PDB file of C-alpha atoms in Angstrom:
ATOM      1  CA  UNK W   1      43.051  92.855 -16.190  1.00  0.00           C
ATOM      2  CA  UNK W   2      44.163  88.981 -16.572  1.00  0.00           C
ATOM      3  CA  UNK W   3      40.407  87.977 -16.019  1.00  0.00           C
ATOM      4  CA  UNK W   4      39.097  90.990 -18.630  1.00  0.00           C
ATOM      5  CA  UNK W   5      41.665  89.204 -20.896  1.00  0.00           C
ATOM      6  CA  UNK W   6      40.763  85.621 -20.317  1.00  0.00           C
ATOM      7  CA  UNK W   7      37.281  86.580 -20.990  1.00  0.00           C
ATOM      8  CA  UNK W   8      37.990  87.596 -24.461  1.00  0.00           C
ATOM      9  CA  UNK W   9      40.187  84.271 -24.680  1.00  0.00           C
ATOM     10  CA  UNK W  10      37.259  82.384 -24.192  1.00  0.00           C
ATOM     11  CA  UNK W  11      34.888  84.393 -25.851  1.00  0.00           C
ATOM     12  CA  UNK W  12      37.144  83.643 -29.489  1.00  0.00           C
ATOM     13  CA  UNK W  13      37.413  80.361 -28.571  1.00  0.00           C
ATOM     14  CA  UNK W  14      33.402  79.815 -28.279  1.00  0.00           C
ATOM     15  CA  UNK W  15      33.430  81.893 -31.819  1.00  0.00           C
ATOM     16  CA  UNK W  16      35.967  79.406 -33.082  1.00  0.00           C
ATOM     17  CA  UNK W  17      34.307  76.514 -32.079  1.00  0.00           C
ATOM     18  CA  UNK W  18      30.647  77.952 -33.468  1.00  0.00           C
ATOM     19  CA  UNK W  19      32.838  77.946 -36.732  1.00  0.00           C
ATOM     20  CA  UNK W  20      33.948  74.841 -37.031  1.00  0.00           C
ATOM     21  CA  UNK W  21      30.253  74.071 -35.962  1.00  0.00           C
ATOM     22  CA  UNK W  22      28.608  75.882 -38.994  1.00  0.00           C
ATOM     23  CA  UNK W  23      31.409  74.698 -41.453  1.00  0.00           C
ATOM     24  CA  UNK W  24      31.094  70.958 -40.350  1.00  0.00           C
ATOM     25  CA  UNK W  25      27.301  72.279 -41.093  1.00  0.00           C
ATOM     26  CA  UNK W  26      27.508  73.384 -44.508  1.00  0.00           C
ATOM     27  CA  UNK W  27      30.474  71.302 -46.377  1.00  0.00           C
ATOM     28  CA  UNK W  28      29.500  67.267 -46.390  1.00  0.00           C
ATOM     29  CA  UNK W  29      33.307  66.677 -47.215  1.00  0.00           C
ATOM     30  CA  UNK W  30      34.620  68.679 -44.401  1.00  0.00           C
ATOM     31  CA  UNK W  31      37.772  67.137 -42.606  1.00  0.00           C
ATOM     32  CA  UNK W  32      40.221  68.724 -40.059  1.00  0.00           C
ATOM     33  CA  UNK W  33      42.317  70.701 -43.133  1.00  0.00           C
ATOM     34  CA  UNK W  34      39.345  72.220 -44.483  1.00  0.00           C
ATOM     35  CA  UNK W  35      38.034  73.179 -41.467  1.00  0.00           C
ATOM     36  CA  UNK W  36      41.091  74.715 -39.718  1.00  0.00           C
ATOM     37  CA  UNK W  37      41.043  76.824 -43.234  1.00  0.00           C
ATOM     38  CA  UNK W  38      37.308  78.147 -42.361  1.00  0.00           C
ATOM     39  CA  UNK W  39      38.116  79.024 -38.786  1.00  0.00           C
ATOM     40  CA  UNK W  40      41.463  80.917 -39.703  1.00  0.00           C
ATOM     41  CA  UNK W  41      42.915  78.100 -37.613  1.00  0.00           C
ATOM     42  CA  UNK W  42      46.341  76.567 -37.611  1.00  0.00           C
ATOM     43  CA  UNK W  43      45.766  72.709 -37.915  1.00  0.00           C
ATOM     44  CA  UNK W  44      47.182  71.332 -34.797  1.00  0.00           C
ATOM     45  CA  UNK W  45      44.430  74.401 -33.015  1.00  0.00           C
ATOM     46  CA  UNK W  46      41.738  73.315 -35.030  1.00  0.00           C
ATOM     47  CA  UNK W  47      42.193  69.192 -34.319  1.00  0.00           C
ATOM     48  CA  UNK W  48      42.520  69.764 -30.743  1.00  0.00           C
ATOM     49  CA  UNK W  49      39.285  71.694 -30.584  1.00  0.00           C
ATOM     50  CA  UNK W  50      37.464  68.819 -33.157  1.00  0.00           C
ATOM     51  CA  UNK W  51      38.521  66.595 -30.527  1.00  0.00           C
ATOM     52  CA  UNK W  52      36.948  68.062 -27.982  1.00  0.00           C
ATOM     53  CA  UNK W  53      33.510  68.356 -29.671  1.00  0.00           C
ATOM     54  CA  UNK W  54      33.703  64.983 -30.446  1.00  0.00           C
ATOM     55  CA  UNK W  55      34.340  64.252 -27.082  1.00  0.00           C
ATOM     56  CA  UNK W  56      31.361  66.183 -26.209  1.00  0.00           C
ATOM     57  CA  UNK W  57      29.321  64.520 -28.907  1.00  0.00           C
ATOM     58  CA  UNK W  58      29.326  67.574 -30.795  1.00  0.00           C
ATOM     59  CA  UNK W  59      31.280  66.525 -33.922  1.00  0.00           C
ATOM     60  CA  UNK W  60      31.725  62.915 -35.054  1.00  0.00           C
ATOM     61  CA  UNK W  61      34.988  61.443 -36.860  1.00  0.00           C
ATOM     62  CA  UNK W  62      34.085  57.909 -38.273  1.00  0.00           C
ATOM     63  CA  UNK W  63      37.000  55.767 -38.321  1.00  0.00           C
ATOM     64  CA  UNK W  64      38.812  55.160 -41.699  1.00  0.00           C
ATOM     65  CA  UNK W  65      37.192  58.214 -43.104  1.00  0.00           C
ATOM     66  CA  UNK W  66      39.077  61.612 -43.263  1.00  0.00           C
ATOM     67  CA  UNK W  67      35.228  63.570 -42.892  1.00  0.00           C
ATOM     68  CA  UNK W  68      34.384  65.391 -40.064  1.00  0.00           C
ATOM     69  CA  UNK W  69      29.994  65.093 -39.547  1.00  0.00           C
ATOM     70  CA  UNK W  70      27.868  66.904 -37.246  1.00  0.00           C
ATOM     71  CA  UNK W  71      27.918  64.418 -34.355  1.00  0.00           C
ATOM     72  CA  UNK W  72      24.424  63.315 -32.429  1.00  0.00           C
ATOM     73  CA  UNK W  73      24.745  65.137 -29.373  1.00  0.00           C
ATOM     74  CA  UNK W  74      23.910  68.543 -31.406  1.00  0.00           C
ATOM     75  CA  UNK W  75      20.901  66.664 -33.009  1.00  0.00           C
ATOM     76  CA  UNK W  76      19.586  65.444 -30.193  1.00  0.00           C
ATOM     77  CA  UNK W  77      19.416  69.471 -29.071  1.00  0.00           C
ATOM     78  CA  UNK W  78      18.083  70.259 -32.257  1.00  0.00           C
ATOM     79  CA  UNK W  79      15.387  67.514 -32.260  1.00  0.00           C
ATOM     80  CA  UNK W  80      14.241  69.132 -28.517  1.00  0.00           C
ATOM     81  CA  UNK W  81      14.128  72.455 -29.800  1.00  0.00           C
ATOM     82  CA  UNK W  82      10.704  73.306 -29.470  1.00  0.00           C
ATOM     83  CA  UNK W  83      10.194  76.873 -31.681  1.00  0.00           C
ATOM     84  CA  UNK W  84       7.229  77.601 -30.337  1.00  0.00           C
ATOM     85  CA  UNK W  85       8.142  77.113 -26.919  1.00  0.00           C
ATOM     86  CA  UNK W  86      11.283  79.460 -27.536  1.00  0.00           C
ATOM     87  CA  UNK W  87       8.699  81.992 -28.915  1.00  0.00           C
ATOM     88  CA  UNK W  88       6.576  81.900 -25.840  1.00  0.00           C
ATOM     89  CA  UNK W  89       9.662  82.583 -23.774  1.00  0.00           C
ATOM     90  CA  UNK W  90      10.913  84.978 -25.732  1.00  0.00           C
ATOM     91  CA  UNK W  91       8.004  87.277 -26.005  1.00  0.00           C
ATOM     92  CA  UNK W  92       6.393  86.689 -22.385  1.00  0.00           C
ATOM     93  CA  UNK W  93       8.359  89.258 -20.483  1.00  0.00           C
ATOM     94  CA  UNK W  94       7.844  91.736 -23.553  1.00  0.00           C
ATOM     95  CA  UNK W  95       4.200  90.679 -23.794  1.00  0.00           C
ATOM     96  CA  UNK W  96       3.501  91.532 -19.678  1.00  0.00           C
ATOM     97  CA  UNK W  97       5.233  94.979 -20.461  1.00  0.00           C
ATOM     98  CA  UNK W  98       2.775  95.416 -23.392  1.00  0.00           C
ATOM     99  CA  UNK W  99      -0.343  95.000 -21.150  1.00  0.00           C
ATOM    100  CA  UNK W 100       1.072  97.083 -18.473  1.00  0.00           C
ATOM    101  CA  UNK W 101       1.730  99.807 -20.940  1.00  0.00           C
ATOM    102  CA  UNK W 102      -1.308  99.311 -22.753  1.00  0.00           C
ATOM    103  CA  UNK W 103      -4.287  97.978 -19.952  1.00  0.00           C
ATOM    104  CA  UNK W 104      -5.592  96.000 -22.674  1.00  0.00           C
ATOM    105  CA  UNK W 105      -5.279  91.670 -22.845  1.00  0.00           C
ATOM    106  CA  UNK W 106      -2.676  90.600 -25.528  1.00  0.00           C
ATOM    107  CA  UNK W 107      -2.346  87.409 -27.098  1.00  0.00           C
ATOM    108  CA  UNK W 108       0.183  85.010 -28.904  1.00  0.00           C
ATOM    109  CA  UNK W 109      -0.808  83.163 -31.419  1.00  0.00           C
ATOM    110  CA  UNK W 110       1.777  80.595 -33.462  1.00  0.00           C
ATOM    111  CA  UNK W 111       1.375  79.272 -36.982  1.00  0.00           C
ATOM    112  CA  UNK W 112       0.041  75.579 -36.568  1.00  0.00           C
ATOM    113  CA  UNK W 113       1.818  72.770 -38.872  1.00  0.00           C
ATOM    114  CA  UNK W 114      -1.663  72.650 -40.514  1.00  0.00           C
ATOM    115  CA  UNK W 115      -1.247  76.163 -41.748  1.00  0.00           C
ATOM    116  CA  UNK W 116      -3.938  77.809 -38.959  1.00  0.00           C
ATOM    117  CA  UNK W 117      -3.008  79.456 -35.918  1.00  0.00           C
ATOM    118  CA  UNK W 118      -3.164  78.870 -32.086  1.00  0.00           C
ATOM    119  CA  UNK W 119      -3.688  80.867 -29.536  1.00  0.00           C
ATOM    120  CA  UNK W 120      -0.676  79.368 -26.950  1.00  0.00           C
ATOM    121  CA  UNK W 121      -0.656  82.274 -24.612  1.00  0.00           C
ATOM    122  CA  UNK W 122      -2.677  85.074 -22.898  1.00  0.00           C
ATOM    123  CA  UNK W 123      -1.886  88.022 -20.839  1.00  0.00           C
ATOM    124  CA  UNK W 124      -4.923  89.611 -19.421  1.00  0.00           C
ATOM    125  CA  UNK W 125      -5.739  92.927 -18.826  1.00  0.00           C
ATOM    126  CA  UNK W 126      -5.879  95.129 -15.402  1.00  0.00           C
ATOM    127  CA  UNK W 127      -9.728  95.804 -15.842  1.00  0.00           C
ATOM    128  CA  UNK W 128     -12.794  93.943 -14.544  1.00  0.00           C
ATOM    129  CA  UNK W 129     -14.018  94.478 -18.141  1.00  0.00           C
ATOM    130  CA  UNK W 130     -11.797  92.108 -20.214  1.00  0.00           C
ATOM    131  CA  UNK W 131     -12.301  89.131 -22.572  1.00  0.00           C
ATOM    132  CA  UNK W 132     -12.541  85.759 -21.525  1.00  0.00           C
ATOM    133  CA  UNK W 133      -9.504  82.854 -21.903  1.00  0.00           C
ATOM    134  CA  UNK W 134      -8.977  82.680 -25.996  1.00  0.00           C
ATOM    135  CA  UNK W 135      -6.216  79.574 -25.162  1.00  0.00           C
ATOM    136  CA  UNK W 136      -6.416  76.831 -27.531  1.00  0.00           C
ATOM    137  CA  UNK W 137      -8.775  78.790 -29.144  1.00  0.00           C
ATOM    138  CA  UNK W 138      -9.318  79.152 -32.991  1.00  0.00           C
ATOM    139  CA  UNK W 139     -10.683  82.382 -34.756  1.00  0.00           C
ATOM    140  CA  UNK W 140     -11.916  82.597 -38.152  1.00  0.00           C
ATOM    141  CA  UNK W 141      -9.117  84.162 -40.033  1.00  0.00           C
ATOM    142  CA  UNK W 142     -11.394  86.618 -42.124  1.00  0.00           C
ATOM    143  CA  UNK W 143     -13.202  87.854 -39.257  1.00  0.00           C
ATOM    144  CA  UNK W 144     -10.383  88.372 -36.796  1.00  0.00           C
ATOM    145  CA  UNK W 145      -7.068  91.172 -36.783  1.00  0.00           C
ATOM    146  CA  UNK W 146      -5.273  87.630 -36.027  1.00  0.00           C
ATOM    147  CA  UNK W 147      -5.833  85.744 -39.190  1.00  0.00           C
ATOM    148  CA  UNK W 148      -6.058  88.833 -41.558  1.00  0.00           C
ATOM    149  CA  UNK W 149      -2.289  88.822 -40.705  1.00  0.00           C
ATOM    150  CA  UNK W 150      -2.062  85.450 -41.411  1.00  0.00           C
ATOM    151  CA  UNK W 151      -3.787  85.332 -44.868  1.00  0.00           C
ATOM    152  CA  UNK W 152      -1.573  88.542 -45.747  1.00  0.00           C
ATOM    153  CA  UNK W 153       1.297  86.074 -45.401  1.00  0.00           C
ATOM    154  CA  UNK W 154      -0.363  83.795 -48.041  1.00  0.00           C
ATOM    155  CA  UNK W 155       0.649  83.914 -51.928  1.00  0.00           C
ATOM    156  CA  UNK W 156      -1.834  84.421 -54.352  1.00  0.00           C
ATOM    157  CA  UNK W 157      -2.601  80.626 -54.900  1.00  0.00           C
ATOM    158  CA  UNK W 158      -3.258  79.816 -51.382  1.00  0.00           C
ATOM    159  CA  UNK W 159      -5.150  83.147 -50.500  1.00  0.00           C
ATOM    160  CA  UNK W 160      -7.692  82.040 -53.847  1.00  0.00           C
ATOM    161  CA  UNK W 161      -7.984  78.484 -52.474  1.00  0.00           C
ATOM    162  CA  UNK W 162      -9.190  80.150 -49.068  1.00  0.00           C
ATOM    163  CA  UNK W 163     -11.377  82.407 -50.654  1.00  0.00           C
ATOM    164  CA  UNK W 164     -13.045  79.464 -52.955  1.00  0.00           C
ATOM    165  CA  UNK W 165     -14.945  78.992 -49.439  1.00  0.00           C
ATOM    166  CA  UNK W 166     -18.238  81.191 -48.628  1.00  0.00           C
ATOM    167  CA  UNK W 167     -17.117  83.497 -46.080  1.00  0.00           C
ATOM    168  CA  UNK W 168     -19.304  82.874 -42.899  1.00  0.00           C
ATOM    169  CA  UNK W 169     -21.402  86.108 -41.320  1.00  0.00           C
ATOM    170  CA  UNK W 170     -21.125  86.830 -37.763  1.00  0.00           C
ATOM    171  CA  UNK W 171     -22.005  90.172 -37.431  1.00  0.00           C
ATOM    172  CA  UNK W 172     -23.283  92.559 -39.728  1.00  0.00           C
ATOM    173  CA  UNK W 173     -19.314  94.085 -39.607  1.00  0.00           C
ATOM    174  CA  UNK W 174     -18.097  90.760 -40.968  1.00  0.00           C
ATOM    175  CA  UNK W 175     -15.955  91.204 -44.319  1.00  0.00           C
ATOM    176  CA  UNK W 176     -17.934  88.495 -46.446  1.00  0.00           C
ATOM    177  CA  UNK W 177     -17.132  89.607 -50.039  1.00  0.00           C
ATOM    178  CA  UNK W 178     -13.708  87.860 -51.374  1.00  0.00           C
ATOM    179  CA  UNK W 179     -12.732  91.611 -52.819  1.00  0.00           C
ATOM    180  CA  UNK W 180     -13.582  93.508 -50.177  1.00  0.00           C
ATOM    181  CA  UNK W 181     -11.299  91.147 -47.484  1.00  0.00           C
ATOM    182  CA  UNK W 182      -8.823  91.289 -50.916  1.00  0.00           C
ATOM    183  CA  UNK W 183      -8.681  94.948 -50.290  1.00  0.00           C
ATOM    184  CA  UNK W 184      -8.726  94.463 -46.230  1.00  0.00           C
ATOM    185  CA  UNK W 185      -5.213  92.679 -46.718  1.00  0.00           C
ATOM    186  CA  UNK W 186      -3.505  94.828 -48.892  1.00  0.00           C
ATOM    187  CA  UNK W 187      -3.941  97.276 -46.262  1.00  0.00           C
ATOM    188  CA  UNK W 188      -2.780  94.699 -43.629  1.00  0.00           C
ATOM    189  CA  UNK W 189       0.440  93.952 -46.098  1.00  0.00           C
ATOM    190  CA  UNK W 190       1.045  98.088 -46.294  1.00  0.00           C
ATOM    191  CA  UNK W 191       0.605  98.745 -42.827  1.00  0.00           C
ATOM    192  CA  UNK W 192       1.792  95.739 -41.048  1.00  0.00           C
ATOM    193  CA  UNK W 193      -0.949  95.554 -38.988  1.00  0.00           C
ATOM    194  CA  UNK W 194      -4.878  94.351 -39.086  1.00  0.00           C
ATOM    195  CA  UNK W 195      -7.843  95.510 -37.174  1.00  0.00           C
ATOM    196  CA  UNK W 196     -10.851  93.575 -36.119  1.00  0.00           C
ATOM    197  CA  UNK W 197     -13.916  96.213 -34.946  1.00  0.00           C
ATOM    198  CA  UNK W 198     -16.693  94.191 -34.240  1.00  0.00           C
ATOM    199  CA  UNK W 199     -16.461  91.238 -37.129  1.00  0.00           C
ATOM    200  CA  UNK W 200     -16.561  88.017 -35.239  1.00  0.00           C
ATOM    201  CA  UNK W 201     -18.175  89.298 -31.920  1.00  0.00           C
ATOM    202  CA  UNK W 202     -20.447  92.569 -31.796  1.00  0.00           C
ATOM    203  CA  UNK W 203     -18.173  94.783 -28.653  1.00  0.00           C
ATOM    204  CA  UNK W 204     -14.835  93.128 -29.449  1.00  0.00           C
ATOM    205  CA  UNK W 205     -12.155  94.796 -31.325  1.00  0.00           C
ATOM    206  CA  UNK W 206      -8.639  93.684 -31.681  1.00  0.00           C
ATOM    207  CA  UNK W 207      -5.242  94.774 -33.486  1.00  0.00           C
ATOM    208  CA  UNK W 208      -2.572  92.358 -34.436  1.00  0.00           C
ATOM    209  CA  UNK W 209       0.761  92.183 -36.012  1.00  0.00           C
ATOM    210  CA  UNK W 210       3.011  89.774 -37.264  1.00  0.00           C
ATOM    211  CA  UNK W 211       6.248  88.074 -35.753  1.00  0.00           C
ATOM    212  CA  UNK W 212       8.878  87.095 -38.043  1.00  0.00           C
ATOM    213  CA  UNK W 213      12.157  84.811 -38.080  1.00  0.00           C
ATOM    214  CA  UNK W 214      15.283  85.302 -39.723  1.00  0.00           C
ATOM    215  CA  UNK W 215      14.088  84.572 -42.974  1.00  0.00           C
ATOM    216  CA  UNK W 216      11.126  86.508 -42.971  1.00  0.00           C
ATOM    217  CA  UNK W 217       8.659  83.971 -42.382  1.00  0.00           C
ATOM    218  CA  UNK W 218       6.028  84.729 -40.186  1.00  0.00           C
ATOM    219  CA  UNK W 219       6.339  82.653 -37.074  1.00  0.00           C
ATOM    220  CA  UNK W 220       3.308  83.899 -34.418  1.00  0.00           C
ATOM    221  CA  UNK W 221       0.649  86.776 -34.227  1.00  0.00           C
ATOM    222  CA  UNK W 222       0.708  89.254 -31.494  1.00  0.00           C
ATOM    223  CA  UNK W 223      -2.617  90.893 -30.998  1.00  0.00           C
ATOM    224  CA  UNK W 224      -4.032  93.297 -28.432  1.00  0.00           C
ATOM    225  CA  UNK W 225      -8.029  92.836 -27.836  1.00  0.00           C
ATOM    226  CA  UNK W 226     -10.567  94.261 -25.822  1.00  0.00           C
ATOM    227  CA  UNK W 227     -14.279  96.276 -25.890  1.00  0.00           C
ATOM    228  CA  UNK W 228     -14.499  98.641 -28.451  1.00  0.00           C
ATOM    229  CA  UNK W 229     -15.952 101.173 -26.710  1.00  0.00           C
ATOM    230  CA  UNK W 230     -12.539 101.497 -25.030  1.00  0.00           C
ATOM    231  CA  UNK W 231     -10.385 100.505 -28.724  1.00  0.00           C
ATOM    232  CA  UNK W 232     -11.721 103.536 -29.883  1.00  0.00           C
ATOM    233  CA  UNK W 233      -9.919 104.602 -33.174  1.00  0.00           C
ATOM    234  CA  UNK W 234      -8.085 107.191 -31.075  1.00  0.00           C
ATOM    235  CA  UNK W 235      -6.810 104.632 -28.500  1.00  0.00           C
ATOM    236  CA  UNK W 236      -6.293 102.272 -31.263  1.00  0.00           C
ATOM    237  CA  UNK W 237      -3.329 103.691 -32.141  1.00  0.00           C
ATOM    238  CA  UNK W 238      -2.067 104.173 -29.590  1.00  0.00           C
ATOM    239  CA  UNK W 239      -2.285 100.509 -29.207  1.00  0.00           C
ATOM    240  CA  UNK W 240      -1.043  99.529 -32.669  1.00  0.00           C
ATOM    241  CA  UNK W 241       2.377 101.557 -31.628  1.00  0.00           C
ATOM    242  CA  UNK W 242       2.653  99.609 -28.775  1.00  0.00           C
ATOM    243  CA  UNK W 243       2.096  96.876 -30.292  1.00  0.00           C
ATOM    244  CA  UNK W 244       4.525  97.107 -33.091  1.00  0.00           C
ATOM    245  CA  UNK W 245       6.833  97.891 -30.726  1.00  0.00           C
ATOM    246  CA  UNK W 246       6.447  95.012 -28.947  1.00  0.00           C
ATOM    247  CA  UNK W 247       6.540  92.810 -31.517  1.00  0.00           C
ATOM    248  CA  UNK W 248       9.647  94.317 -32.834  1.00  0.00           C
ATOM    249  CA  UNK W 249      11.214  93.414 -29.578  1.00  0.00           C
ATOM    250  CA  UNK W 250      10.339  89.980 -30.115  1.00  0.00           C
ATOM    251  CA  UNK W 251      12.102  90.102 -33.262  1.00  0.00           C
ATOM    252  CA  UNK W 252      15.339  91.359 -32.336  1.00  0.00           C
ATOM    253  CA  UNK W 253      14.922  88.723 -29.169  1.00  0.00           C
ATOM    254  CA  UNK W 254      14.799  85.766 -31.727  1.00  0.00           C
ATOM    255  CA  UNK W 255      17.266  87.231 -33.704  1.00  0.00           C
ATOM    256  CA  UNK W 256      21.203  86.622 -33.497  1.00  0.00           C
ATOM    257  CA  UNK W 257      23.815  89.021 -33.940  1.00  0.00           C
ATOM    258  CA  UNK W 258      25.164  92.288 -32.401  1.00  0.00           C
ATOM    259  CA  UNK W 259      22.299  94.888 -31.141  1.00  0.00           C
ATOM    260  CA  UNK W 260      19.968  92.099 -30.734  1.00  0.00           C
ATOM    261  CA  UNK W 261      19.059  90.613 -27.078  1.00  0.00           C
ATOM    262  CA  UNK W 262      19.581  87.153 -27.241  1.00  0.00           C
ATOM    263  CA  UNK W 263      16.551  84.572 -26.429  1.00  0.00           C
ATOM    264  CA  UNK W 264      18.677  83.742 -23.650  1.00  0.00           C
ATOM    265  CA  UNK W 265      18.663  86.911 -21.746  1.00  0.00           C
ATOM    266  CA  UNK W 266      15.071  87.319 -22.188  1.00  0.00           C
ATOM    267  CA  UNK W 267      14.728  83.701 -20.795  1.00  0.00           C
ATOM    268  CA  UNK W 268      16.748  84.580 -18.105  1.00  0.00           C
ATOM    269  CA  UNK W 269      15.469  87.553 -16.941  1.00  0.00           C
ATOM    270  CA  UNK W 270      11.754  86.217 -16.958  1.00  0.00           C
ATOM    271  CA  UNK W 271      12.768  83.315 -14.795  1.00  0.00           C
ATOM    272  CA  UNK W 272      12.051  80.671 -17.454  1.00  0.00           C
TER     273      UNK W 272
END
């Protein structure tokens, strides 16, 4: 019973200090008083805890001013933050699932600072029959499930500056008409999902769906590809609900609050 109780101790403690994190975070003028006020804190509480963030480098109190700053020790983790590398860690035990489920090789792909996207990771499938390494690999986004979902994420002045280009042919299934690959992504933005059947590669199909961050923005592609002869329509969907499944997963991974499995457990459990 004293440990269960402990626990909790220390669990409101860590939520205190996460307050006094976020309100150092959000007020510029923050100082001990208004800080103890944010974390429900009686002063003396709150300036012993400040002290020992700044101790940790965590907060910083410049001398001969009453402000209380985000101190460089929680930059410096910032700064290292890689988000695609948390995305690859968060997703790879949920990925290796998805091909076990599905028998079919999936695919991350993350949105590049340049706007395109990069294939960072593959999972292949259990099947002599399977598609090469796609790693470090760029597709052309009208011609594969991959960057449909991209360009659905585009606004209207971005997705007309894409389409000012000739769309290249690479099969005689390749969407080269700006209306008709219009059309294609409304569908994608309705269905939250695109499908590639033979467009880039005669035999190759592939389905793909988004992952977002907190704010809705979309962060990577997930995408399941193989032969069509075995992405039939029929097995198709049965792939797509995987696959938005998985991908879902993902989300709630990267996501923070209750009912969500933190990036941390998922790290965890895949060894990473």
């Amino acid at each position: 019973m004293a440990s269960a109780e402990g626990s909790a101790k220390l669990n409101q403690s860590v939520r205190k200090a996460i307050t006094l994190l976020r309100a150092t975070a959000a007020d510029r003028d923050a100082n001990v008083s208004s800080l103890a006020r944010s974390a429900g804190l009686p002063r003396a509480t709150a300036l012993r805890m400040i002290q020992t963030l700044e101790q940790e480098g965590f907060l910083l109190r410049i001398p001969g001013d009453d402000r209380v700053l985000l101190g460089p020790e929680l930059l410096r983790l910032a700064r290292n933050t890689d988000e695609q590398l948390l995305l690859r860690e968060a997703s790879r035990p949920i990925v290796g699932d998805l091909v076990a489920d599905v028998r079919e090789t999936a695919t991350l792909s993350v949105v590049a600072p340049d706007g395109g996207l990069d294939l960072v990771s593959q999972v292949d499938a259990p099947a002599q029959l399977r598609p090469q390494s796609w790693v470090g690999q760029r597709f052309p986004l009208h011609a594969s499930a991959s960057g449909k979902v991209l360009l659905a994420s585009y606004d209207d002045e971005r997705l007309e500056r894409f389409l000012a280009e000739p769309l290249a042919q690479f099969t005689p299934s390749t969407i080269t008409t700006a209306e008709a690959l219009r059309a294609e992504l409304v569908r994608v933005r309705e269905q939250h999902y695109a499908i590639s059947r033979d467009e880039e590669e005669e035999g190759l199909s592939g389905v793909s769906t988004g992952i977002r961050g907190p704010a809705d923005e979309l962060l990577g592609v997930l995408t399941l590809g193989g032969p069509t002869q075995r992405l039939s329509r029929q097995r198709g969907r049965h792939a797509v609900d995987h696959l938005l499944r998985a991908a879902g997963q993902i989300e709630a991974a990267l996501r923070r609050g209750r009912g969500s499995e933190s990036v941390l457990e998922v790290v965890d459990r895949s060894g990473g």
